[in-house]
C-alpha positions in Angstrom: 2.5 14.7 20.3 0.3 17.3 18.6 2.2 20.3 17.4 0.7 23.7 18.1 0.7 24.8 14.4 -1.8 25.5 11.7 -3.5 22.3 10.3 -1.2 22.0 7.2 2.0 23.2 8.8 4.5 20.6 10.1 8.0 20.8 11.7 9.3 17.6 10.1 12.0 17.4 7.5 9.4 18.0 4.8 8.0 21.2 6.3 7.1 23.6 3.5 6.5 20.8 0.9 3.1 20.9 -0.6 1.4 17.7 -1.7 -1.8 17.2 -3.6 -3.3 13.7 -3.1 -6.1 12.6 -5.5 -8.1 10.4 -3.1 -8.1 6.7 -3.4 -7.6 3.6 -1.3 -4.6 1.5 -0.4 -1.0 2.5 -1.1 -1.6 6.1 -2.3 -3.2 7.3 0.9 -0.5 5.5 3.0 2.2 7.2 0.9 0.6 10.6 1.4 0.2 9.9 5.1 3.9 9.2 5.3 4.7 12.5 3.7 2.4 14.2 6.0 3.9 12.5 9.0 7.3 14.0 7.9 5.9 17.5 7.9 4.5 18.0 4.4 1.3 20.0 3.9 -0.9 17.3 2.3 -4.2 18.3 0.7 -6.4 15.4 -0.2 -8.8 16.0 -3.1 -11.9 13.9 -2.3 -14.8 13.5 -4.6 -18.4 14.2 -3.5 -19.9 10.9 -2.2 -16.5 9.6 -1.0 -14.6 6.5 -1.9 -12.8 5.3 1.2 -12.3 2.1 3.1 -15.9 1.8 4.1 -15.1 2.7 7.6 -15.8 6.0 9.5 -13.2 8.4 8.1 -12.5 9.6 11.7 -11.0 6.1 12.3 -8.9 5.9 9.1 -5.4 6.5 10.4 -4.1 6.9 6.9 -6.1 10.1 6.8 -4.0 11.8 9.5 -1.8 14.8 8.9 -3.9 15.8 5.9 -6.5 18.4 4.9 -9.4 17.6 2.6 -11.2 19.5 -0.1 -14.1 18.3 -2.3 -13.7 18.5 -6.0 -16.0 16.8 -8.6 -13.5 16.0 -11.3 -16.3 15.1 -13.7 -17.8 18.6 -13.4 -17.0 21.4 -15.8 -14.7 23.1 -13.4 -13.2 20.1 -11.6 -10.0 19.8 -13.6 -9.3 23.5 -13.5 -9.7 23.5 -9.7 -7.2 20.7 -9.3 -4.8 22.4 -11.7 -5.0 25.5 -9.5 -3.8 23.4 -6.6 -1.1 21.8 -8.8 0.2 25.2 -9.7 1.0 25.7 -6.0 2.2 22.2 -5.2 5.5 20.4 -5.2 4.1 16.8 -5.5 1.0 15.2 -6.8 0.0 11.6 -6.0 -2.7 9.7 -7.9 -3.6 6.0 -7.9 -6.0 5.7 -10.8 -5.8 3.0 -13.5 -3.6 4.1 -16.4 -5.4 6.7 -18.6 -8.0 7.7 -16.0 -6.2 10.9 -14.8 -5.7 11.8 -18.5 -9.4 11.5 -19.2 -10.3 13.6 -16.2 -8.0 16.4 -17.4 -5.4 16.0 -14.6 -2.8 13.8 -16.2 0.9 14.6 -16.4 0.8 16.8 -19.5 -1.6 19.5 -18.2 -0.2 19.3 -14.7 3.4 19.7 -15.8 2.4 22.4 -18.3 0.9 24.3 -15.4 3.8 23.6 -13.0 7.0 22.5 -14.8 8.7 21.7 -11.5 5.9 19.4 -10.3 6.7 15.8 -9.2 3.8 13.7 -10.5 3.6 10.4 -8.6 1.6 7.6 -10.1 0.7 4.6 -7.8 -0.6 1.4 -9.5 -0.3 -2.3 -9.1 0.8 -3.3 -12.6 2.4 0.0 -13.7 1.6 2.4 -16.5 2.4 0.0 -19.3 2.6 -3.7 -20.0 -0.2 -6.3 -20.8 -1.8 -6.1 -17.4 -1.6 -2.4 -17.0 -5.3 -1.7 -17.9 -6.7 -4.5 -15.7 -7.9 -4.5 -12.1 -5.9 -6.1 -9.3 -5.1 -6.2 -5.7 -2.1 -6.7 -3.4 -2.4 -10.5 -3.4 -2.2 -10.8 -7.2 0.7 -8.3 -7.5 2.9 -10.1 -5.0 1.9 -13.5 -6.5 3.4 -12.7 -9.9 6.7 -11.4 -8.4 7.5 -14.6 -6.5 7.1 -12.9 -3.1 3.9 -14.5 -2.1 5.3 -17.9 -3.0 7.9 -17.4 -0.3 5.4 -17.4 2.5 3.7 -20.3 4.3 4.9 -23.9 5.1 6.3 -26.3 2.6 3.3 -28.6 2.9 0.6 -25.8 2.7 -0.4 -22.9 0.6 1.2 -19.5 0.6 -0.1 -17.1 3.3 -0.9 -13.5 2.3 0.7 -11.1 4.8 -2.4 -8.8 4.8 -1.6 -6.0 2.3 1.7 -5.0 3.9 4.1 -6.6 1.5 2.7 -5.4 -1.8 0.5 -2.3 -1.2 2.7 -0.7 1.4 6.3 -2.1 1.2 6.4 -2.6 -2.5 4.0 0.2 -3.4 3.7 3.1 -0.9 7.3 3.2 0.3 8.7 3.0 -3.2 6.4 5.9 -4.3 7.7 7.9 -1.3 11.3 7.2 -2.2 10.6 8.1 -5.8 8.8 11.4 -5.3 11.4 12.6 -2.8 14.2 11.7 -5.1 12.4 13.5 -8.0 11.7 16.4 -5.7 15.5 16.7 -5.0 16.1 16.8 -8.7 13.3 19.3 -9.3 14.7 21.7 -6.7 18.2 21.4 -8.1 17.3 21.6 -11.8 13.9 23.2 -11.8 12.5 20.3 -13.8 9.7 18.0 -12.6 8.9 14.5 -13.8 6.6 11.6 -13.6 7.3 8.8 -11.1 5.8 5.5 -12.1 5.6 3.4 -8.9 4.2 0.0 -9.6 3.7 -2.5 -6.9 5.1 -5.3 -9.0 8.3 -3.4 -9.6 8.7 -2.5 -5.9 7.9 -5.9 -4.6 10.3 -7.5 -7.1 13.0 -5.1 -6.0 12.5 -6.3 -2.4 13.6 -9.8 -3.5 17.0 -8.6 -4.8 19.0 -10.5 -2.1 17.1 -13.7 -2.7 17.7 -13.6 -6.4 21.4 -13.2 -5.6 21.3 -16.2 -3.3 19.3 -18.2 -5.9 22.0 -17.5 -8.6 24.7 -18.5 -6.1 22.9 -21.8 -5.3 22.2 -20.7 -1.7 18.5 -20.6 -2.1 16.1 -23.2 -3.4 13.2 -22.0 -5.5 10.7 -23.7 -3.3 8.7 -22.8 -0.2 9.7 -23.7 3.4 13.0 -25.3 2.7 15.4 -22.3 3.0 17.3 -20.6 5.7 14.9 -17.6 6.0 11.5 -19.1 5.1 10.9 -21.5 7.9 12.9 -24.3 6.4 15.6 -24.2 9.1 14.6 -25.3 12.6 16.4 -22.3 14.1 14.5 -19.7 12.1 10.8 -20.2 12.4 7.7 -20.1 14.5 6.7 -22.6 17.2 3.4 -23.1 19.0 3.3 -22.9 22.8 1.2 -24.9 25.3 -1.5 -22.2 25.3 -1.9 -22.2 21.5 0.1 -19.1 21.0 3.5 -18.8 19.3 7.2 -17.9 19.6 9.4 -16.6 16.8 12.9 -18.0 16.6 15.7 -16.3 14.6 18.9 -17.8 16.1 21.0 -17.7 13.0 24.5 -17.0 14.3 26.3 -19.8 16.1 26.7 -18.0 19.4 23.0 -17.0 19.4 22.0 -20.5 18.6 24.1 -21.8 21.5 22.2 -19.4 23.8 18.9 -20.5 22.3 19.7 -24.2 22.9 20.7 -23.6 26.5 17.7 -21.6 27.4 15.3 -23.8 25.6 16.7 -26.8 27.6 17.3 -28.8 24.4 19.4 -31.9 24.7 22.8 -31.1 23.2 22.9 -34.5 21.6 19.9 -33.5 19.4 20.9 -29.8 18.9 23.6 -30.3 16.2 22.4 -28.2 13.2 25.2 -28.8 10.8 23.6 -31.7 9.1 20.6 -30.5 7.0 19.4 -34.1 6.9 18.8 -33.9 10.6 16.8 -30.7 10.4 13.4 -32.4 10.5 14.3 -34.3 13.8 15.8 -31.1 15.2 12.6 -29.1 14.4 10.5 -31.8 16.0 12.6 -31.6 19.2 12.4 -27.8 19.3 8.6 -27.9 18.7 8.2 -30.5 21.5 10.1 -28.2 24.0 8.0 -25.1 23.1 4.8 -27.0 23.7 5.7 -27.6 27.3 5.2 -24.0 28.4 3.0 -21.0 27.6 4.0 -18.1 25.5 4.3 -15.9 28.6 6.5 -18.4 30.3 8.8 -18.7 27.3 8.9 -14.9 27.0 10.2 -14.7 30.5 12.8 -17.5 29.8 14.3 -15.6 26.9 13.9 -12.1 28.2 17.1 -10.2 28.2 19.0 -12.9 26.3 20.7 -12.9 22.8 18.9 -16.0 21.8 16.9 -14.0 19.2 13.5 -15.3 20.4 10.3 -13.2 20.6 6.7 -13.7 21.3 4.3 -13.4 18.3 2.0 -10.6 19.4 -1.4 -9.6 18.0 -2.1 -6.0 16.8 -3.9 -5.3 20.1 -1.0 -6.7 22.1 1.9 -5.0 20.2 1.6 -1.5 21.7 1.9 -2.9 25.2 5.2 -4.6 24.7 7.7 -3.0 27.0 10.3 -2.2 24.3 7.7 -0.6 22.0 6.1 1.2 24.8 9.5 2.6 26.0 10.3 3.9 22.5 6.8 5.3 21.9 6.5 3.2 18.8 2.7 3.4 19.2 0.9 6.4 20.4 -2.7 7.3 21.3 -3.9 10.3 19.5 -7.5 11.5 19.7 -8.6 8.2 21.2 -7.0 6.0 18.5 -3.9 3.8 19.2 -1.7 4.0 16.1 1.9 3.7 15.0 4.0 6.8 15.5 5.7 8.4 12.5 8.8 6.7 11.3 11.7 6.9 10.8 12.9 9.3 13.5 14.9 12.5 13.0 17.2 14.1 15.6 16.6 17.7 14.5 13.3 17.7 12.5 11.1 15.0 14.1 7.8 14.1 12.5 4.6 14.2 14.5 0.9 13.3 14.4 -0.5 16.8 14.1 -4.1 16.2 13.2 -6.8 13.6 13.5 -7.9 11.6 10.4 -9.5 14.1 8.1 -13.1 14.2 7.1 -13.8 14.7 3.4 -14.2 18.3 2.5 -13.5 19.6 6.0 -10.8 22.1 5.0 -12.0 24.1 2.1 -11.6 27.4 3.9 -8.1 26.8 5.4 -6.7 25.4 2.1 -8.2 28.3 0.1 -6.5 30.7 2.5 -3.2 29.0 3.0 -2.7 28.0 -0.7 -3.9 31.5 -1.9 -6.7 30.2 -4.0 -9.6 32.4 -5.3 -12.5 32.8 -2.9 -15.1 30.1 -3.6 -12.7 27.9 -5.6 -13.4 25.0 -3.3 -16.7 23.5 -2.2 -17.6 22.5 1.3 -19.6 19.5 2.3 -22.7 21.7 2.7 -22.6 23.1 -0.8 -20.9 20.3 -2.7 -22.8 18.7 -5.6 -24.3 15.3 -5.0 
C-alpha cells in the first residue's frame, strides 16, 4: 500500500496540491489527513512542546500522510516562517478559536496578502461569529444544539453520544474538506482565494436536511425513538442476542421485511407491521426471537439474504468481517490496523504513503521540497523549549 515516492508526494487526485496544517486536535487533523490520503502534500506546523491527543504520535493515525515542522508562533520569527510556507501553499487549515490566528499573525489578511490564491480553511465548533463563537466547546455540545444528538438513544433513555464521529468528523472535517476543495477549484479558475468558515454546528445541521423535510411534511415526530429511522419502528433497530451481543435490523422495504420475517422464524400472525399501534407487541416478538440464539448463529442465518440484517461489531472485530476484508476497507500499515483511504478512484487512487508523523521530523525535506531558505525551519534537536 505504500507508494515508492518522496514523503510529501502522492499519486491521488490531489497530487501536487500543497496544504499547510496548523496543528490542533479533532476535526482539523482529520480533514488534513483526508487531503493527504488523496495525494496532497500536507505539512503540519507543530509547536514546540506539542499539543496532540495525549497518545504516542506514532500511533495517531490522523497523522499519516503528512510531514511535520516545528514553528513557535509566539516567537519573533514564527509568523514569518508560516507565511513563507503559505506563499508556497494552495490550502491552509487552522482550528483555533476565532481571533487566535489573527493575534499570532497568521490570520486570513496576512496570509491572503502573501498568497492571493490561497484557500484559508477555518475549522471551529461554533463558527467565526455568533454569541457562542468565542467560547470553548466539544463535539457533544455542538451536536446537542443542532438537534442531532437528540435523535440518538431510546425513547425511555437519554441521548447516546456517537463518540465524536457525528460532529467533529461528519459535520466538521468532511464539510471543511468539501469547502476547501470547492474553493480551490474556484481559485484555480479565477486566481482568487478565499476564507472557508467550516463550523461543526453548520455542518451537523446540514446533515439533518432530510429530517427537517420529513418534519415539515408531518412524516417525522420531534421526539426520540418513535420514528422510522431512530429505532421507533420494530423493523429498523438493534436487538440483543442470547450471548449479550446485538444484531442490527433495517428491513424497511416490504420485500426485505418479508425475507426478514421468514428467516427470523416469526409467527406471520404477529408480523403485520401496518398498524403502528401494534408496533410495541411486534418489537417484543422480534426481541424474543433474537434472544434465542447467539450473534454468530443469527449472522449465519441471515448471511447472503436480502433481509437487511447485520451483526453489530466492535472496532476490533470490524476489520475481520469477510466483506470489509475482501474490499480492503481496513489495512495494516507499519503495524497499525487502520481504515484505508476513502473514497476510491479508478485512475488516481489514494494510498497510505507514510506512518503517523512525529512532530518536527521533516524540517529538512520540507525546506528542500518547498524551496525554503536554509535554516528556515527548526528540528526537534534545535527547537526552542
